[in-house]
Structures are given as structure tokens and as C-alpha cells.
Coordinates of C-alpha atoms in Angstrom, one line a residue:
Chain A
M1 CA 105.9 40.9 24.0
T2 CA 103.2 38.4 24.5
P3 CA 102.7 38.0 28.3
S4 CA 103.5 34.3 28.7
P5 CA 105.0 32.6 31.7
T6 CA 107.0 30.2 29.5
V7 CA 110.3 31.4 28.2
D8 CA 111.8 30.5 24.8
R9 CA 114.9 28.4 25.5
S10 CA 115.9 27.9 21.9
S11 CA 118.2 30.8 21.7
P12 CA 121.5 30.4 23.4
A13 CA 122.2 32.6 26.5
G14 CA 123.7 36.0 25.7
A15 CA 123.0 36.0 22.0
T16 CA 119.9 37.1 20.1
P17 CA 119.4 37.5 16.3
E18 CA 119.5 41.3 16.6
G19 CA 123.0 41.2 18.2
A20 CA 123.8 42.1 21.8
A21 CA 120.9 41.4 24.0
A22 CA 119.9 43.7 26.8
A23 CA 121.1 42.6 30.2
I24 CA 117.5 42.5 31.5
A25 CA 114.3 42.7 29.5
I26 CA 111.1 42.7 31.6
R27 CA 107.9 42.6 29.7
G28 CA 104.4 42.9 31.3
V29 CA 105.5 41.1 34.4
E30 CA 102.9 40.8 37.2
H31 CA 102.9 38.8 40.4
T32 CA 100.3 37.9 42.9
Y33 CA 100.8 36.3 46.3
A34 CA 98.2 34.1 47.9
A35 CA 97.3 35.6 51.3
E36 CA 94.6 34.9 53.9
S37 CA 92.4 37.7 52.5
G38 CA 92.5 36.5 48.9
T39 CA 95.4 37.4 46.7
V40 CA 97.8 40.3 47.0
S41 CA 99.1 41.9 43.9
A42 CA 102.8 42.6 44.3
L43 CA 103.7 43.6 40.8
S44 CA 101.4 44.9 38.0
A45 CA 102.4 45.3 34.3
V46 CA 106.1 46.1 34.9
D47 CA 108.1 46.8 31.8
L48 CA 111.8 47.6 32.2
T49 CA 114.9 47.2 30.0
I50 CA 118.4 47.4 31.3
E51 CA 121.2 47.6 28.7
A52 CA 124.4 45.7 29.2
G53 CA 126.9 47.7 31.3
Q54 CA 124.2 49.9 32.8
F55 CA 123.8 50.6 36.5
V56 CA 120.1 50.9 37.3
S57 CA 118.6 51.4 40.7
I58 CA 115.0 50.8 41.8
V59 CA 113.7 53.0 44.6
G60 CA 110.4 52.8 46.3
P61 CA 108.6 52.4 49.6
S62 CA 108.6 49.1 51.5
G63 CA 106.3 46.6 49.9
C64 CA 106.3 48.1 46.4
G65 CA 107.5 44.9 45.0
K66 CA 111.1 45.9 44.2
T67 CA 112.5 42.8 46.0
T68 CA 110.0 40.6 44.3
L69 CA 111.1 42.0 40.9
L70 CA 114.8 41.4 41.7
R71 CA 114.1 37.8 42.9
A72 CA 112.2 37.2 39.6
V73 CA 115.2 38.4 37.6
A74 CA 117.4 36.1 39.6
G75 CA 115.2 33.2 38.8
L76 CA 114.5 32.7 42.5
L77 CA 110.8 33.4 42.0
E78 CA 108.5 32.6 39.1
P79 CA 106.3 35.6 38.3
S80 CA 102.6 34.9 37.8
G81 CA 102.6 36.6 34.4
G82 CA 104.8 38.3 31.9
R83 CA 108.2 37.5 30.6
I84 CA 111.8 38.2 31.9
E85 CA 114.9 37.7 29.8
V86 CA 118.4 38.0 31.1
F87 CA 120.9 38.4 28.3
G88 CA 118.3 37.1 25.9
A89 CA 117.5 33.9 27.8
S90 CA 115.4 32.8 30.7
P91 CA 116.7 33.7 34.2
R92 CA 117.2 30.0 34.8
L93 CA 119.5 29.7 31.8
A94 CA 121.4 32.8 32.9
R95 CA 121.8 31.2 36.3
R96 CA 123.1 28.0 34.7
D97 CA 125.5 30.2 32.8
R98 CA 126.7 31.7 36.1
A99 CA 125.9 35.1 34.7
L100 CA 124.4 36.3 38.0
G101 CA 125.9 37.6 41.1
L102 CA 123.6 38.2 44.1
V103 CA 124.1 40.4 47.1
T104 CA 121.3 40.8 49.6
Q105 CA 120.8 42.8 52.8
D106 CA 121.6 39.8 54.9
P107 CA 125.1 38.8 53.7
G108 CA 124.2 35.1 54.0
L109 CA 127.8 34.0 54.6
L110 CA 128.5 30.5 55.8
P111 CA 129.7 30.9 59.4
W112 CA 131.6 27.7 59.5
R113 CA 133.8 28.8 56.6
S114 CA 136.5 31.3 56.8
V115 CA 136.2 34.5 54.8
Q116 CA 138.5 33.1 52.1
A117 CA 136.6 29.8 52.1
N118 CA 133.3 31.6 51.6
V119 CA 134.6 33.2 48.5
Q120 CA 136.2 30.0 47.4
L121 CA 132.8 28.2 47.7
A122 CA 131.3 30.6 45.1
I123 CA 134.3 29.9 42.8
D124 CA 133.9 26.2 43.3
L125 CA 130.2 26.3 42.6
A126 CA 130.6 28.3 39.5
G127 CA 133.9 27.0 38.2
S128 CA 133.2 23.3 37.9
S129 CA 132.4 23.7 34.2
A130 CA 134.7 26.5 33.2
A131 CA 138.5 26.3 33.4
S132 CA 139.2 26.4 37.1
P133 CA 140.5 29.8 38.2
A134 CA 143.9 30.1 39.8
A135 CA 144.1 29.2 43.5
G136 CA 144.8 32.8 44.3
A137 CA 141.5 34.0 42.7
A138 CA 139.5 34.2 46.0
H139 CA 142.3 36.1 47.6
G140 CA 142.5 38.5 44.7
W141 CA 138.9 39.4 45.1
L142 CA 139.3 39.9 48.8
E143 CA 142.1 42.3 48.0
R144 CA 139.9 44.2 45.6
V145 CA 137.3 44.9 48.2
G146 CA 140.0 45.6 50.8
I147 CA 139.6 42.7 53.2
D148 CA 142.4 40.4 52.2
R149 CA 143.9 40.9 55.7
Y150 CA 140.9 39.2 57.2
A151 CA 140.9 36.2 54.8
G152 CA 141.5 33.7 57.7
L153 CA 138.8 35.0 60.0
Y154 CA 135.3 33.7 60.3
P155 CA 132.2 35.7 59.6
G156 CA 131.3 35.7 63.3
E157 CA 134.4 37.7 63.9
L158 CA 133.6 40.5 61.4
S159 CA 131.6 43.7 61.6
G160 CA 128.5 44.1 59.5
G161 CA 130.4 46.2 56.9
M162 CA 133.1 43.7 56.5
K163 CA 130.6 40.8 56.2
Q164 CA 128.9 42.8 53.4
R165 CA 132.3 43.2 51.7
V166 CA 132.8 39.5 51.8
A167 CA 129.4 39.0 50.3
L168 CA 130.4 41.4 47.5
A169 CA 133.7 39.7 46.9
R170 CA 131.9 36.3 46.8
A171 CA 129.4 37.6 44.2
L172 CA 132.0 39.2 42.0
A173 CA 134.4 36.2 42.2
V174 CA 132.4 34.2 39.7
G175 CA 132.7 37.0 37.2
P176 CA 129.0 37.7 36.8
R177 CA 127.8 39.8 33.9
L178 CA 124.8 41.0 35.9
L179 CA 125.1 41.9 39.5
L180 CA 121.8 41.9 41.5
M181 CA 121.9 43.9 44.7
D182 CA 118.9 44.0 47.1
E183 CA 119.5 46.7 49.8
P184 CA 123.1 45.5 50.2
F185 CA 123.9 48.3 52.6
G186 CA 120.5 48.5 54.3
A187 CA 121.6 47.0 57.6
L188 CA 124.8 49.0 57.9
D189 CA 125.4 52.1 60.0
E190 CA 125.5 55.4 58.2
L191 CA 129.3 55.7 58.1
S192 CA 129.9 52.1 56.8
R193 CA 127.1 52.7 54.3
E194 CA 128.8 55.8 52.9
A195 CA 132.1 54.1 52.6
M196 CA 130.6 51.1 50.9
R197 CA 128.7 53.2 48.4
L198 CA 131.9 55.0 47.3
E199 CA 133.8 51.7 47.0
L200 CA 131.0 50.2 44.9
L201 CA 131.0 53.3 42.8
A202 CA 134.7 53.0 42.2
L203 CA 134.5 49.3 41.6
W204 CA 131.7 49.6 39.1
E205 CA 133.4 52.4 37.2
R206 CA 136.3 50.0 36.8
E207 CA 134.4 46.8 36.0
R208 CA 131.3 48.1 34.2
M209 CA 129.1 45.0 34.6
S210 CA 125.4 45.4 34.5
V211 CA 123.8 46.1 37.9
L212 CA 120.3 46.1 39.2
F213 CA 120.3 47.8 42.5
V214 CA 117.4 47.9 44.9
T215 CA 117.4 50.5 47.7
H216 CA 115.4 52.7 49.9
S217 CA 117.8 55.6 49.6
I218 CA 117.3 58.1 46.8
R219 CA 120.7 59.6 47.3
E220 CA 122.4 56.2 47.1
A221 CA 120.5 55.5 43.9
L222 CA 121.4 58.8 42.3
L223 CA 125.0 58.7 43.3
L224 CA 125.5 55.2 41.8
S225 CA 123.1 54.9 38.9
D226 CA 122.7 55.7 35.2
R227 CA 118.9 55.4 35.7
V228 CA 116.7 55.4 38.7
V229 CA 113.4 53.5 38.4
V230 CA 110.9 54.9 40.8
M231 CA 108.3 52.4 42.0
S232 CA 105.0 52.7 43.9
G233 CA 103.2 50.1 46.0
S234 CA 99.9 48.2 46.0
P235 CA 100.1 47.0 43.4
G236 CA 103.8 47.4 42.6
R237 CA 104.3 49.5 39.4
I238 CA 106.8 51.8 37.8
L239 CA 106.0 55.5 38.3
E240 CA 108.9 56.9 36.3
D241 CA 112.2 55.9 34.8
V242 CA 114.6 58.8 35.7
A243 CA 117.8 59.1 33.6
V244 CA 120.6 60.4 35.8
A245 CA 122.6 62.9 33.7
L246 CA 125.5 63.3 36.1
P247 CA 129.0 63.0 34.8
R248 CA 131.3 60.1 35.6
P249 CA 133.6 59.4 37.4
R250 CA 131.5 60.5 40.3
S251 CA 132.5 61.2 43.9
D252 CA 130.6 62.2 47.0
A253 CA 131.3 65.8 46.1
L254 CA 128.3 65.3 43.8
L255 CA 126.0 65.0 46.8
S256 CA 125.7 68.7 47.1
A257 CA 125.7 69.5 43.3
P258 CA 122.6 71.5 42.2
A259 CA 121.7 68.9 39.5
F260 CA 121.9 66.1 42.1
L261 CA 119.7 68.0 44.6
E262 CA 117.2 68.7 41.8
A263 CA 117.0 65.1 40.8
E264 CA 116.6 64.1 44.4
Q265 CA 113.7 66.6 44.8
H266 CA 112.1 65.3 41.7
I267 CA 112.2 61.7 42.9
R268 CA 111.0 62.5 46.4
A269 CA 108.1 64.4 44.9
L270 CA 107.3 61.4 42.7
L271 CA 107.3 59.0 45.7
R272 CA 105.2 61.3 47.8
A273 CA 102.6 61.7 45.0
G274 CA 102.6 57.9 44.4
A275 CA 102.2 57.0 48.0
Chain B
M1 CA 149.3 54.0 56.8
Q2 CA 148.6 50.9 54.8
E3 CA 144.9 51.1 55.4
T4 CA 143.2 52.6 52.4
G5 CA 139.9 52.3 50.6
W6 CA 137.2 50.2 52.1
L7 CA 138.5 50.3 55.6
D8 CA 138.7 54.0 55.9
G9 CA 136.2 55.5 58.2
V10 CA 134.5 52.3 58.8
P11 CA 133.7 51.9 62.5
G12 CA 133.9 48.4 63.8
A13 CA 136.3 47.2 61.2
A14 CA 139.2 47.4 63.6
N15 CA 137.1 46.6 66.6
A16 CA 136.0 43.2 65.5
P17 CA 136.7 40.6 68.2
G18 CA 140.0 38.9 67.8
V19 CA 141.3 41.5 65.5
T20 CA 143.9 44.1 66.2
G21 CA 144.1 47.3 64.3
G22 CA 147.1 48.3 62.3
A23 CA 148.9 46.5 59.5
G24 CA 148.4 42.9 60.5
V25 CA 145.6 40.7 61.8
V26 CA 146.2 38.9 65.0
R27 CA 143.8 36.4 66.4
A28 CA 143.0 36.6 70.1
P29 CA 145.5 34.1 71.6
R30 CA 144.1 30.9 73.0
A31 CA 143.9 30.8 76.7
S32 CA 147.1 29.3 78.1
L33 CA 147.0 25.9 79.6
G34 CA 147.3 27.2 83.2
V35 CA 144.3 29.6 82.6
Q36 CA 142.3 26.8 81.0
L37 CA 143.0 24.5 83.9
R38 CA 142.0 27.1 86.4
R39 CA 138.8 27.7 84.6
S40 CA 137.8 24.0 84.4
L41 CA 138.7 23.7 88.1
A42 CA 136.5 26.6 89.0
V43 CA 133.6 24.7 87.2
A44 CA 134.4 21.3 88.6
L45 CA 135.3 22.1 92.2
P46 CA 132.0 23.2 93.7
P47 CA 130.0 20.1 92.7
L48 CA 133.0 17.9 93.7
V49 CA 133.1 19.5 97.2
A50 CA 129.3 19.1 97.5
L51 CA 129.6 15.4 96.6
V52 CA 132.4 14.7 99.0
V53 CA 130.5 16.4 101.8
L54 CA 127.4 14.4 101.0
V55 CA 129.3 11.1 101.0
I56 CA 131.0 11.9 104.3
A57 CA 127.7 12.9 105.9
W58 CA 126.1 9.7 104.6
E59 CA 129.0 7.6 106.0
F60 CA 128.6 9.1 109.5
W61 CA 124.8 8.9 109.4
V62 CA 124.8 5.2 108.5
R63 CA 127.5 4.4 111.2
E64 CA 125.8 6.5 113.8
R65 CA 122.3 5.0 113.3
Q66 CA 123.7 1.5 112.6
I67 CA 121.5 1.1 109.6
A68 CA 121.5 -2.4 108.1
E69 CA 123.8 -2.8 105.1
Y70 CA 121.1 -4.4 102.9
L71 CA 119.0 -1.3 103.4
V72 CA 121.6 1.5 102.9
P73 CA 125.2 0.6 102.7
R74 CA 128.1 2.8 103.9
P75 CA 129.8 4.6 101.1
S76 CA 133.0 2.8 102.2
A77 CA 131.2 -0.5 101.7
V78 CA 130.2 0.5 98.2
F79 CA 133.8 1.5 97.5
E80 CA 135.0 -1.9 98.8
A81 CA 132.5 -3.7 96.6
L82 CA 133.9 -1.8 93.6
R83 CA 137.5 -2.4 94.7
D84 CA 137.1 -6.1 95.5
D85 CA 135.9 -7.1 92.0
P86 CA 136.6 -4.3 89.5
G87 CA 136.8 -6.8 86.7
R88 CA 133.2 -7.7 87.1
F89 CA 132.0 -4.1 86.9
A90 CA 134.4 -3.3 84.0
T91 CA 133.1 -6.3 82.0
A92 CA 129.5 -5.4 82.6
A93 CA 130.1 -1.8 81.9
R94 CA 131.9 -2.6 78.6
E95 CA 128.9 -4.8 77.5
S96 CA 126.4 -2.1 78.3
L97 CA 128.5 0.6 76.7
A98 CA 128.9 -1.4 73.5
A99 CA 125.1 -1.9 73.3
A100 CA 124.4 1.7 74.1
L101 CA 126.9 3.1 71.6
G102 CA 125.8 0.6 69.0
G103 CA 122.2 1.6 69.4
L104 CA 123.2 5.3 69.4
L105 CA 125.1 4.9 66.1
V106 CA 122.3 3.0 64.4
A107 CA 119.7 5.5 65.7
S108 CA 121.7 8.5 64.7
L109 CA 122.5 7.4 61.2
G110 CA 119.0 6.0 60.6
A111 CA 117.3 9.1 62.0
F112 CA 119.5 11.5 60.1
A113 CA 119.1 9.7 56.8
L114 CA 115.3 9.7 57.3
A115 CA 115.4 13.4 58.3
V116 CA 117.3 14.2 55.0
V117 CA 114.6 12.5 53.0
M118 CA 111.8 14.2 55.0
A119 CA 113.5 17.6 54.7
H120 CA 113.3 17.3 50.9
S121 CA 109.7 16.3 50.7
R122 CA 106.7 17.6 52.6
L123 CA 104.7 14.7 51.4
L124 CA 107.1 12.1 52.8
E125 CA 107.3 14.2 56.0
R126 CA 103.6 14.1 56.5
A127 CA 103.5 10.4 55.6
L128 CA 106.4 9.3 57.9
Y129 CA 106.2 11.5 60.9
P130 CA 103.1 9.9 62.5
P131 CA 104.6 6.4 62.4
A132 CA 107.8 7.8 63.8
L133 CA 105.8 9.4 66.6
M134 CA 104.0 6.1 67.2
I135 CA 107.4 4.4 67.8
K136 CA 108.3 7.1 70.2
V137 CA 105.2 6.8 72.4
T138 CA 105.3 2.9 72.5
P139 CA 106.8 1.7 75.8
I140 CA 110.0 0.0 74.7
V141 CA 109.6 -2.8 77.3
A142 CA 106.5 -4.0 75.3
V143 CA 108.7 -4.4 72.2
Y144 CA 111.5 -6.3 73.8
P145 CA 110.0 -9.9 73.4
L146 CA 109.6 -9.3 69.7
F147 CA 113.2 -8.1 69.4
A148 CA 114.4 -11.1 71.3
I149 CA 112.6 -13.3 68.8
W150 CA 114.1 -11.4 65.9
F151 CA 117.6 -10.7 67.1
G152 CA 118.3 -13.5 69.5
F153 CA 119.7 -13.1 73.1
G154 CA 123.0 -11.6 72.4
I155 CA 123.8 -7.9 71.9
G156 CA 121.3 -7.6 69.0
P157 CA 118.1 -6.9 70.9
K158 CA 120.0 -4.6 73.3
I159 CA 121.3 -2.5 70.4
A160 CA 117.8 -2.5 68.9
I161 CA 116.2 -1.2 72.2
A162 CA 118.9 1.5 72.7
A163 CA 118.5 2.6 69.0
L164 CA 114.7 2.7 69.4
I165 CA 114.8 5.0 72.4
A166 CA 117.5 7.3 70.9
F167 CA 115.9 7.5 67.5
F168 CA 113.2 10.1 67.9
P169 CA 115.2 13.0 69.4
M170 CA 117.7 12.8 66.6
L171 CA 114.9 12.6 63.9
V172 CA 113.1 15.7 65.2
N173 CA 116.2 17.8 65.8
A174 CA 117.9 16.8 62.5
L175 CA 114.7 17.7 60.6
I176 CA 114.5 21.1 62.2
G177 CA 118.2 21.6 61.7
L178 CA 118.1 20.7 58.0
R179 CA 115.4 23.2 57.5
A180 CA 117.0 26.0 59.7
V181 CA 119.0 27.3 56.8
D182 CA 119.9 30.9 56.4
P183 CA 117.6 32.0 53.5
A184 CA 120.1 34.5 52.3
A185 CA 122.8 31.8 52.0
L186 CA 120.3 29.6 50.2
D187 CA 119.4 32.3 47.8
F188 CA 123.0 32.9 47.1
M189 CA 123.7 29.2 46.3
R190 CA 120.6 29.0 44.2
A191 CA 121.6 32.1 42.2
L192 CA 124.8 30.1 41.4
D193 CA 122.7 27.2 40.2
A194 CA 124.0 24.9 43.0
S195 CA 122.5 21.4 42.8
R196 CA 120.3 19.9 45.6
W197 CA 123.2 17.7 46.6
R198 CA 125.6 20.7 46.8
V199 CA 123.1 22.6 48.9
L200 CA 122.6 19.6 51.2
W201 CA 126.3 19.0 51.6
S202 CA 127.6 22.6 51.8
L203 CA 124.7 24.3 53.5
R204 CA 122.1 22.0 55.1
L205 CA 124.3 19.5 56.8
P206 CA 126.5 22.1 58.5
S207 CA 123.4 24.1 59.4
A208 CA 122.0 21.0 61.1
L209 CA 125.0 20.3 63.2
P210 CA 124.0 22.4 66.2
Y211 CA 120.7 20.6 66.3
V212 CA 122.4 17.2 65.9
F213 CA 124.6 17.9 68.9
A214 CA 121.5 19.0 70.9
A215 CA 119.9 15.7 70.0
L216 CA 123.1 13.8 71.0
R217 CA 123.0 15.3 74.4
I218 CA 119.5 13.8 74.9
S219 CA 120.1 10.6 73.0
V220 CA 123.4 9.6 74.7
P221 CA 121.9 9.0 78.2
L222 CA 118.7 7.6 76.6
S223 CA 120.7 5.0 74.8
L224 CA 122.4 3.9 78.0
I225 CA 119.0 3.6 79.6
G226 CA 117.8 1.5 76.7
A227 CA 120.7 -0.8 76.9
V228 CA 120.3 -1.4 80.7
V229 CA 116.6 -1.9 80.4
A230 CA 117.2 -4.5 77.7
E231 CA 119.7 -6.2 80.0
F232 CA 117.1 -6.3 82.7
L233 CA 114.6 -8.0 80.4
S234 CA 117.1 -10.5 79.0
G235 CA 119.2 -11.0 82.1
S236 CA 122.0 -12.1 79.8
S237 CA 124.8 -9.7 80.3
G238 CA 125.9 -6.2 81.1
M239 CA 125.1 -3.8 84.0
G240 CA 121.5 -4.8 83.8
Q241 CA 122.3 -8.4 84.6
L242 CA 124.8 -7.4 87.3
I243 CA 122.1 -5.4 89.0
L244 CA 119.6 -8.2 88.7
I245 CA 122.0 -10.7 90.3
A246 CA 123.0 -8.3 93.1
N247 CA 119.3 -7.6 93.8
G248 CA 118.7 -11.4 94.1
D249 CA 121.6 -11.6 96.6
F250 CA 120.4 -8.6 98.6
D251 CA 123.9 -7.3 97.8
T252 CA 123.1 -3.6 98.2
P253 CA 126.8 -2.4 98.1
V254 CA 127.1 -3.9 94.6
L255 CA 123.8 -2.3 93.6
F256 CA 125.1 1.1 94.6
G257 CA 128.4 0.3 92.9
A258 CA 126.5 -0.4 89.7
I259 CA 124.7 3.0 90.0
V260 CA 128.0 4.7 90.6
V261 CA 129.5 3.1 87.5
L262 CA 126.5 3.9 85.3
S263 CA 126.3 7.5 86.4
T264 CA 130.0 7.9 85.8
L265 CA 129.6 6.4 82.3
G266 CA 126.7 8.9 81.6
V267 CA 128.8 11.8 82.8
I268 CA 131.9 10.8 80.7
L269 CA 129.8 10.2 77.6
T270 CA 128.0 13.6 78.0
A271 CA 131.3 15.4 78.6
L272 CA 132.7 13.7 75.5
V273 CA 129.8 15.0 73.4
A274 CA 130.2 18.5 74.8
Y275 CA 133.9 18.4 74.0
I276 CA 133.4 17.3 70.4
E277 CA 130.6 19.9 70.1
R278 CA 132.9 22.7 71.2
R279 CA 135.5 21.6 68.6
V280 CA 133.1 21.2 65.7
L281 CA 130.7 24.2 66.4
F282 CA 133.4 26.8 67.1
W283 CA 131.6 29.0 64.6
H284 CA 128.2 28.8 66.3
A285 CA 126.7 31.5 68.5
S286 CA 126.2 29.1 71.4
M287 CA 130.0 28.5 71.5
T288 CA 131.3 32.0 71.2
G289 CA 130.4 33.0 74.7
S290 CA 128.1 35.9 74.6

């Protein structure tokens, strides 16, 4: 619990003395950026635990630090203070273990590689240490996200929704235990967005990996998540950790259920009060 | 209906360029040879016609005014000069071309290697950029005597001069290109703990290619200039020497012939770079039309 930027590396990844470690344990994390007018506090005293196999969303206004938090969990950014553990080890170790899958708003595909070769790159990057997966592995993941027919095309030939599917297949292909998603559907049109949501829902209910999902959309968060963490800006902090008591498997029929609407109202009120 | 799941109700999925809807995926067929030929003709014809008209007008003007050949030769006299001794031009062109391409190769490899180093270290970039800039602003003619002492009077100093003049555009472009990496792609690779080498090889190098080709389009004609200038200064071989000798003889048709040969070389080399660029950068926005 001591807020310290250094992380204990003595314990092997994925195992703690107490047994199964939480997927993510965030303790007293704060982060400040250097700006022209002094320093800007992006995160302040954030505590958050995500159990293995949970789907947790973070909602909040732009600039509330939710992306900063996700990047810190991915080990892409070293927070100024506090401690983050991913499966009981540092994010860096989790990364080395290939425990992380990352999907961002910008799909970040390599335009000179075909769809299949993009997924294959992820497998190659991750698989050098482990037993190399079968040659058909990349294709199998493309099938699971419904784009195997486009395996030979290049990203420049795909629509935004299809690119995002490739990004998802690429992230899943390395078999991550924790999927980090930062506004993955943020740049899509409304119809693609709805379709992707439902597909992710179905996919997660099959695979049940741990997910940290950052979004602007309250409805998206509620539909997908076990918990919705509501954040507020300047400095970024957690307002409330809302448990979503909606039955699974879920479908878009839920969007008009009274319990859903009630939860939506509650979160909207929180965000309005926090702003 | 085979389409289920992710593709249902997704606009754009079936409308992606080069993709037909339905059960299979069909790439847009490549333009047939005839169509391709017609297209390149449509590009090449107007300037060719303009050139022919210009040459004919020039021929008539010189004949009409009876202008002395040592001042402005008839195009037909230039053609005769080229026809009478093609071997002389071919040998000189080959020598100049070898020096230019040698210099281009040395400059490209050296500049790219330096750019890779500088792209990975801001300190090295700050330390090495000013000296590189100094080389760029130094008139290459001033350096030639030194190169002659170091590299002798053969092809060595010519390659060195061509390399020197072609170096800077490649350095600057490669450096920008190596840094112009899609941040989302970089994040993705870092999240998978990709090594620096892996990021360099799989992400930075391909990302830099469009910039490398932009640099080549500048460096190719520059290297040719460098080679000819070096030949002027050494007077030992190549198109530069051919021009020097023709100039001493007041042999203006040969002078013009040399210009024709050199500009043709420049056009061919530039077209070659453009051809390779189209092949290699098929994925880049600049190549996909729109």
C-alpha cells in the first residue's frame, strides 16, 4: 500500500503468496504532466482493483485521466506516484509475459502488411518464447471476429469498423489475460459501433478474460461491464465504482430495461455533479 | 446468406474499395495492358508533341536566320553529332553514371545509417546535425582539390563529390521518416514488449520508406550534377570531360549533344525511381490515387 514508484519484482508474474492475484491492482496512483503553466495533475490518489475475469469500464469526461490510467496499466507510461500491479507483478513484467492486449481508438495497423500479416506480426512478436502457434492461428482469429474473408486485403482497403476488428483480432491473437481497450469504437459511426459492442459482448462472454475498457459512452459501459468506474477531471479521480447488477448473457434488449435506464441515470447524475 | 455476426448491419464493410459484396472477396482487377498503355500515352503525348514542335521551330529559325553553328547549332546538326560518334557519348555517359550511382549509393546508405542513429538519440541528433548542415552549405567545388589528394584522379573523387551533394536530403528525410511512426502502432508493439530492433525493423523502416523515396527524387539528379561537376574539375573522364573538350573545340553540336544525353539520363533515372516507388509503396496514401 505504500505509495512508491518502484515495483517489487521478486514475485513471479501471475502468482502471489495469497493465491490468485487480481488482474489489476492500482494503489494511490497519481500522475502530473509538466506543462507551460507549471504542472498539470492528471491523476490524483486513484485506487482500483479489477479481479481476474472481470469486465470493468471507466467512463468520464475528456481529460479526466482515464487514458493516462490505462496507459499506466499497460506500462506505456510511468505514473509519478503510487503502485500498479498487473497479475501481481509490475506492468513491465506483465508486458514481458505477453499478458496484455491493447486496442486503441486509432487501430494502429501497419498499412504495408495485409490483414492476416498484421495479426501474424502480433503472434510473431509474442510467440518467440512460447511454443509457436500453428500457422493457421492468425486466420482462426480473423474468423472469430468475422473478417477472415478479408485476410488478403490491406488496411487501406478496409472501412473503419473492419480495421478495428483487425486490431481486436491482433490483440486477442497473443492470448492476453488482460485486454486493455481505450475508446476502441470511438471513431466509428453509430451503426458500426453498435455492431462492435454486441460482438465484443458475445466474444467476452465466451472468453472471459479480464478487460479494462475506457469509453465516453455510459450505455456502452453498462451494456458490457461488471463494474463501471466513474471518473471526474482536474485532477482525475474516481467518483464512484458502480456495480452493474444486470444478468448475463446480455443483449441489446437490455438497453431499454428499467434497471439499465436507472443505472444510466445514476451515472449521468454523477458525471454532471462531478463536472 | 453466409454473412453473419460482425458484418451484419455494418455500413462500409461491403463498400470498401476493391471489395465486392456477397460470399467472396474479389480485388479490383488490375487495369489491362491496353488501358495502361493508353493511360501512359495520355501522360507522355502532350510534352512529346510540345518538344517536337519546339525542335522543328528551332530548326527553321536557325536555317532562316543563318545563325552560325558555333553559336546555336541546328537540331539536325546536334543529331548528326550524336549519330556520328555514339560510342564517345555512350562511354562518357557510362563513366558519369557509374560515379553518380556510386555516390548515390554511398550517400544513401551512409545518410540512412546516420539517421537511424540520430532517430534513437536526441543527444546524438543535436550533436551531429550541425556538422551535417555545415557539409551541406559548403560549396562542393571548394572540397574537390582535397578529394583529389585523398582519392586520386580516378572515379574516387567523383563518387565522393556525388555522395556529398546527395547526402543531406537523404539524411533529413530519413530522420523525419523514422520518427513519423503511427503512435498507435508503436503503442501496440510496445505493449507486446517488442525490442528496439524489432520496432526499427518492423515499424520504423517501412514508415520511413515514403520519405526515403522523396529524398531519392531529389538526390538522383543531384548526384548526376555532382559527378559532372567533379569531371569538370578533374577533366579526366565522363560527360564533364566531353563537355570541356567540345567547349575547347567550339564544337557546339557536341555540347548540345552532351546536354541531351545528360537530361535523358536524368529523366530515365527519375522515372526508374518513380517506378520502384509505385511498386514498393503500393500501400501508401500517395499511391492509392485519391
